[in-house]
Amino acid sequence: MKKELTLNANACQGQAPTSMATMAAKAVQRLIAPVANYYSSVLGTKVSTRQALLLTNAQAAFVMAVFPSDCHIALRAVCVCWLASALLKCRRAGIRTSC
């Protein structure tokens, strides 16, 4: 049994990679916008989408470094390095506390 598939030029409904990347970036921005608004209200300054992502990364790194009590010491060291890296990125992005 011979299997054939015929495609014409109009059958491809895919979009250009840059267009798909733009759509993905807009979707992420729509998801992160409420988080950025929350951080803005807590910190009292305007927080961009990138800064909100950096703060979320720092919070996740803190949770993974502090709370797992029964993990291997090497894994805990990796999480502490992740936390230090996340905090440095926040500092470089201009995120400051009032203390």
mmCIF file of N, CA and C in Angstrom, residues 18-99:
data_model
loop_
_atom_site.group_PDB
_atom_site.id
_atom_site.type_symbol
_atom_site.label_atom_id
_atom_site.label_comp_id
_atom_site.label_asym_id
_atom_site.label_seq_id
_atom_site.Cartn_x
_atom_site.Cartn_y
_atom_site.Cartn_z
ATOM 1 N N THR A 18 10.327 34.751 14.079
ATOM 2 C CA THR A 18 10.340 36.009 14.825
ATOM 3 C C THR A 18 8.935 36.382 15.276
ATOM 4 N N SER A 19 7.955 36.085 14.446
ATOM 5 C CA SER A 19 6.578 36.367 14.816
ATOM 6 C C SER A 19 6.149 35.482 15.981
ATOM 7 N N MET A 20 6.549 34.221 15.958
ATOM 8 C CA MET A 20 6.208 33.313 17.053
ATOM 9 C C MET A 20 6.924 33.721 18.335
ATOM 10 N N ALA A 21 8.163 34.181 18.217
ATOM 11 C CA ALA A 21 8.900 34.641 19.386
ATOM 12 C C ALA A 21 8.236 35.879 19.978
ATOM 13 N N THR A 22 7.761 36.761 19.122
ATOM 14 C CA THR A 22 7.068 37.952 19.593
ATOM 15 C C THR A 22 5.785 37.580 20.312
ATOM 16 N N MET A 23 5.055 36.628 19.764
ATOM 17 C CA MET A 23 3.822 36.177 20.404
ATOM 18 C C MET A 23 4.116 35.550 21.766
ATOM 19 N N ALA A 24 5.180 34.766 21.851
ATOM 20 C CA ALA A 24 5.548 34.139 23.120
ATOM 21 C C ALA A 24 5.961 35.195 24.142
ATOM 22 N N ALA A 25 6.706 36.197 23.703
ATOM 23 C CA ALA A 25 7.122 37.269 24.610
ATOM 24 C C ALA A 25 5.918 38.046 25.135
ATOM 25 N N LYS A 26 4.953 38.294 24.269
ATOM 26 C CA LYS A 26 3.747 38.995 24.701
ATOM 27 C C LYS A 26 2.940 38.160 25.685
ATOM 28 N N ALA A 27 2.895 36.845 25.472
ATOM 29 C CA ALA A 27 2.181 35.966 26.392
ATOM 30 C C ALA A 27 2.843 35.955 27.766
ATOM 31 N N VAL A 28 4.165 35.905 27.778
ATOM 32 C CA VAL A 28 4.888 35.932 29.051
ATOM 33 C C VAL A 28 4.676 37.269 29.742
ATOM 34 N N GLN A 29 4.680 38.339 28.977
ATOM 35 C CA GLN A 29 4.477 39.663 29.559
ATOM 36 C C GLN A 29 3.079 39.774 30.168
ATOM 37 N N ARG A 30 2.083 39.197 29.503
ATOM 38 C CA ARG A 30 0.727 39.224 30.057
ATOM 39 C C ARG A 30 0.646 38.447 31.361
ATOM 40 N N LEU A 31 1.408 37.356 31.477
ATOM 41 C CA LEU A 31 1.395 36.558 32.694
ATOM 42 C C LEU A 31 2.171 37.222 33.830
ATOM 43 N N ILE A 32 3.236 37.917 33.500
ATOM 44 C CA ILE A 32 4.104 38.512 34.507
ATOM 45 C C ILE A 32 3.623 39.899 34.942
ATOM 46 N N ALA A 33 2.801 40.539 34.152
ATOM 47 C CA ALA A 33 2.335 41.898 34.479
ATOM 48 C C ALA A 33 1.676 41.984 35.857
ATOM 49 N N PRO A 34 0.790 41.051 36.240
ATOM 50 C CA PRO A 34 0.224 41.138 37.596
ATOM 51 C C PRO A 34 1.280 40.956 38.693
ATOM 52 N N VAL A 35 2.267 40.120 38.430
ATOM 53 C CA VAL A 35 3.351 39.930 39.399
ATOM 54 C C VAL A 35 4.155 41.217 39.537
ATOM 55 N N ALA A 36 4.447 41.865 38.422
ATOM 56 C CA ALA A 36 5.175 43.135 38.450
ATOM 57 C C ALA A 36 4.374 44.200 39.193
ATOM 58 N N ASN A 37 3.069 44.223 38.986
ATOM 59 C CA ASN A 37 2.218 45.178 39.709
ATOM 60 C C ASN A 37 2.249 44.907 41.212
ATOM 61 N N TYR A 38 2.254 43.630 41.586
ATOM 62 C CA TYR A 38 2.328 43.276 43.003
ATOM 63 C C TYR A 38 3.643 43.753 43.611
ATOM 64 N N TYR A 39 4.757 43.454 42.931
ATOM 65 C CA TYR A 39 6.059 43.899 43.422
ATOM 66 C C TYR A 39 6.129 45.419 43.485
ATOM 67 N N SER A 40 5.520 46.102 42.525
ATOM 68 C CA SER A 40 5.512 47.563 42.531
ATOM 69 C C SER A 40 4.794 48.098 43.765
ATOM 70 N N SER A 41 3.670 47.462 44.112
ATOM 71 C CA SER A 41 2.932 47.930 45.284
ATOM 72 C C SER A 41 3.677 47.621 46.575
ATOM 73 N N VAL A 42 4.381 46.505 46.631
ATOM 74 C CA VAL A 42 5.118 46.143 47.839
ATOM 75 C C VAL A 42 6.362 47.012 48.002
ATOM 76 N N LEU A 43 7.108 47.225 46.919
ATOM 77 C CA LEU A 43 8.356 47.983 46.996
ATOM 78 C C LEU A 43 8.158 49.494 46.941
ATOM 79 N N GLY A 44 7.016 49.922 46.427
ATOM 80 C CA GLY A 44 6.756 51.355 46.343
ATOM 81 C C GLY A 44 7.425 52.035 45.160
ATOM 82 N N THR A 45 7.997 51.260 44.249
ATOM 83 C CA THR A 45 8.607 51.807 43.040
ATOM 84 C C THR A 45 8.105 51.007 41.847
ATOM 85 N N LYS A 46 8.268 51.572 40.668
ATOM 86 C CA LYS A 46 7.848 50.878 39.444
ATOM 87 C C LYS A 46 8.801 49.717 39.178
ATOM 88 N N VAL A 47 8.229 48.525 38.994
ATOM 89 C CA VAL A 47 9.009 47.318 38.715
ATOM 90 C C VAL A 47 8.681 46.863 37.299
ATOM 91 N N SER A 48 9.716 46.692 36.487
ATOM 92 C CA SER A 48 9.522 46.243 35.108
ATOM 93 C C SER A 48 9.278 44.733 35.075
ATOM 94 N N THR A 49 8.925 44.237 33.910
ATOM 95 C CA THR A 49 8.698 42.809 33.738
ATOM 96 C C THR A 49 9.977 42.028 34.002
ATOM 97 N N ARG A 50 11.102 42.523 33.504
ATOM 98 C CA ARG A 50 12.383 41.840 33.714
ATOM 99 C C ARG A 50 12.740 41.806 35.193
ATOM 100 N N GLN A 51 12.527 42.909 35.887
ATOM 101 C CA GLN A 51 12.813 42.949 37.312
ATOM 102 C C GLN A 51 11.902 42.003 38.087
ATOM 103 N N ALA A 52 10.636 41.885 37.660
ATOM 104 C CA ALA A 52 9.724 40.946 38.309
ATOM 105 C C ALA A 52 10.197 39.507 38.126
ATOM 106 N N LEU A 53 10.691 39.197 36.936
ATOM 107 C CA LEU A 53 11.233 37.855 36.705
ATOM 108 C C LEU A 53 12.471 37.610 37.570
ATOM 109 N N LEU A 54 13.321 38.614 37.715
ATOM 110 C CA LEU A 54 14.505 38.468 38.554
ATOM 111 C C LEU A 54 14.136 38.286 40.019
ATOM 112 N N LEU A 55 13.149 39.027 40.497
ATOM 113 C CA LEU A 55 12.703 38.875 41.879
ATOM 114 C C LEU A 55 12.073 37.506 42.121
ATOM 115 N N THR A 56 11.305 37.024 41.154
ATOM 116 C CA THR A 56 10.706 35.697 41.275
ATOM 117 C C THR A 56 11.794 34.626 41.299
ATOM 118 N N ASN A 57 12.824 34.794 40.476
ATOM 119 C CA ASN A 57 13.953 33.873 40.472
ATOM 120 C C ASN A 57 14.648 33.874 41.834
ATOM 121 N N ALA A 58 14.839 35.042 42.418
ATOM 122 C CA ALA A 58 15.492 35.139 43.724
ATOM 123 C C ALA A 58 14.651 34.482 44.814
ATOM 124 N N GLN A 59 13.340 34.645 44.741
ATOM 125 C CA GLN A 59 12.473 34.006 45.729
ATOM 126 C C GLN A 59 12.506 32.486 45.605
ATOM 127 N N ALA A 60 12.480 31.997 44.380
ATOM 128 C CA ALA A 60 12.541 30.549 44.178
ATOM 129 C C ALA A 60 13.877 29.994 44.666
ATOM 130 N N ALA A 61 14.966 30.711 44.400
ATOM 131 C CA ALA A 61 16.281 30.276 44.853
ATOM 132 C C ALA A 61 16.355 30.265 46.378
ATOM 133 N N PHE A 62 15.765 31.257 47.014
ATOM 134 C CA PHE A 62 15.754 31.297 48.481
ATOM 135 C C PHE A 62 14.993 30.109 49.060
ATOM 136 N N VAL A 63 13.833 29.839 48.504
ATOM 137 C CA VAL A 63 13.027 28.718 49.000
ATOM 138 C C VAL A 63 13.779 27.397 48.834
ATOM 139 N N MET A 64 14.412 27.213 47.684
ATOM 140 C CA MET A 64 15.128 25.958 47.443
ATOM 141 C C MET A 64 16.400 25.861 48.287
ATOM 142 N N ALA A 65 16.985 26.987 48.676
ATOM 143 C CA ALA A 65 18.200 26.956 49.479
ATOM 144 C C ALA A 65 17.913 26.770 50.966
ATOM 145 N N VAL A 66 16.774 27.244 51.431
ATOM 146 C CA VAL A 66 16.501 27.249 52.863
ATOM 147 C C VAL A 66 15.604 26.100 53.313
ATOM 148 N N PHE A 67 14.544 25.820 52.587
ATOM 149 C CA PHE A 67 13.535 24.918 53.116
ATOM 150 C C PHE A 67 13.790 23.420 52.982
ATOM 151 N N PRO A 68 14.407 22.895 51.944
ATOM 152 C CA PRO A 68 14.584 21.435 51.907
ATOM 153 C C PRO A 68 15.584 20.980 52.974
ATOM 154 N N SER A 69 15.087 20.377 54.027
ATOM 155 C CA SER A 69 15.961 20.022 55.142
ATOM 156 C C SER A 69 16.623 18.660 54.971
ATOM 157 N N ASP A 70 16.090 17.807 54.141
ATOM 158 C CA ASP A 70 16.622 16.450 54.032
ATOM 159 C C ASP A 70 17.341 16.197 52.704
ATOM 160 N N CYS A 71 17.902 17.244 52.099
ATOM 161 C CA CYS A 71 18.602 17.063 50.835
ATOM 162 C C CYS A 71 20.109 16.957 51.075
ATOM 163 N N HIS A 72 20.796 16.458 50.093
ATOM 164 C CA HIS A 72 22.241 16.280 50.167
ATOM 165 C C HIS A 72 22.937 17.637 50.269
ATOM 166 N N ILE A 73 24.068 17.669 50.940
ATOM 167 C CA ILE A 73 24.783 18.930 51.162
ATOM 168 C C ILE A 73 25.256 19.543 49.841
ATOM 169 N N ALA A 74 25.593 18.715 48.859
ATOM 170 C CA ALA A 74 26.028 19.243 47.559
ATOM 171 C C ALA A 74 24.872 19.948 46.852
ATOM 172 N N LEU A 75 23.689 19.376 46.947
ATOM 173 C CA LEU A 75 22.517 20.007 46.341
ATOM 174 C C LEU A 75 22.203 21.328 47.034
ATOM 175 N N ARG A 76 22.348 21.350 48.348
ATOM 176 C CA ARG A 76 22.125 22.597 49.090
ATOM 177 C C ARG A 76 23.157 23.654 48.681
ATOM 178 N N ALA A 77 24.408 23.251 48.453
ATOM 179 C CA ALA A 77 25.448 24.185 48.013
ATOM 180 C C ALA A 77 25.124 24.759 46.640
ATOM 181 N N VAL A 78 24.603 23.915 45.746
ATOM 182 C CA VAL A 78 24.197 24.393 44.421
ATOM 183 C C VAL A 78 23.072 25.415 44.549
ATOM 184 N N CYS A 79 22.122 25.165 45.432
ATOM 185 C CA CYS A 79 21.013 26.105 45.630
ATOM 186 C C CYS A 79 21.493 27.415 46.243
ATOM 187 N N VAL A 80 22.483 27.351 47.134
ATOM 188 C CA VAL A 80 23.032 28.579 47.719
ATOM 189 C C VAL A 80 23.755 29.383 46.639
ATOM 190 N N CYS A 81 24.466 28.706 45.748
ATOM 191 C CA CYS A 81 25.115 29.404 44.622
ATOM 192 C C CYS A 81 24.068 30.035 43.709
ATOM 193 N N TRP A 82 22.970 29.321 43.484
ATOM 194 C CA TRP A 82 21.868 29.860 42.681
ATOM 195 C C TRP A 82 21.320 31.121 43.346
ATOM 196 N N LEU A 83 21.144 31.079 44.664
ATOM 197 C CA LEU A 83 20.636 32.231 45.395
ATOM 198 C C LEU A 83 21.587 33.418 45.277
ATOM 199 N N ALA A 84 22.886 33.173 45.449
ATOM 200 C CA ALA A 84 23.859 34.259 45.329
ATOM 201 C C ALA A 84 23.836 34.865 43.932
ATOM 202 N N SER A 85 23.744 34.013 42.919
ATOM 203 C CA SER A 85 23.675 34.495 41.540
ATOM 204 C C SER A 85 22.406 35.317 41.308
ATOM 205 N N ALA A 86 21.290 34.850 41.822
ATOM 206 C CA ALA A 86 20.022 35.563 41.649
ATOM 207 C C ALA A 86 20.062 36.927 42.330
ATOM 208 N N LEU A 87 20.652 36.983 43.520
ATOM 209 C CA LEU A 87 20.739 38.262 44.225
ATOM 210 C C LEU A 87 21.669 39.242 43.511
ATOM 211 N N LEU A 88 22.763 38.743 42.961
ATOM 212 C CA LEU A 88 23.653 39.615 42.190
ATOM 213 C C LEU A 88 22.964 40.153 40.939
ATOM 214 N N LYS A 89 22.178 39.312 40.278
ATOM 215 C CA LYS A 89 21.444 39.776 39.096
ATOM 216 C C LYS A 89 20.425 40.848 39.473
ATOM 217 N N CYS A 90 19.773 40.681 40.616
ATOM 218 C CA CYS A 90 18.826 41.693 41.078
ATOM 219 C C CYS A 90 19.552 43.005 41.365
ATOM 220 N N ARG A 91 20.713 42.904 41.978
ATOM 221 C CA ARG A 91 21.475 44.103 42.293
ATOM 222 C C ARG A 91 21.921 44.826 41.027
ATOM 223 N N ARG A 92 22.385 44.054 40.024
ATOM 224 C CA ARG A 92 22.817 44.651 38.758
ATOM 225 C C ARG A 92 21.660 45.275 37.996
ATOM 226 N N ALA A 93 20.455 44.754 38.203
ATOM 227 C CA ALA A 93 19.282 45.291 37.521
ATOM 228 C C ALA A 93 18.746 46.546 38.186
ATOM 229 N N GLY A 94 19.335 46.921 39.322
ATOM 230 C CA GLY A 94 18.909 48.154 39.986
ATOM 231 C C GLY A 94 17.801 47.969 40.979
ATOM 232 N N ILE A 95 17.575 46.765 41.418
ATOM 233 C CA ILE A 95 16.552 46.512 42.427
ATOM 234 C C ILE A 95 17.182 46.741 43.792
ATOM 235 N N ARG A 96 16.691 47.715 44.492
ATOM 236 C CA ARG A 96 17.234 48.085 45.806
ATOM 237 C C ARG A 96 16.124 48.045 46.840
ATOM 238 N N THR A 97 16.520 47.815 48.079
ATOM 239 C CA THR A 97 15.572 47.910 49.182
ATOM 240 C C THR A 97 15.784 49.252 49.880
ATOM 241 N N SER A 98 14.877 49.624 50.727
ATOM 242 C CA SER A 98 14.976 50.909 51.387
ATOM 243 C C SER A 98 15.821 50.832 52.653
ATOM 244 N N CYS A 99 16.286 49.667 53.034
ATOM 245 C CA CYS A 99 17.091 49.511 54.259
ATOM 246 C C CYS A 99 18.499 49.958 54.046
#
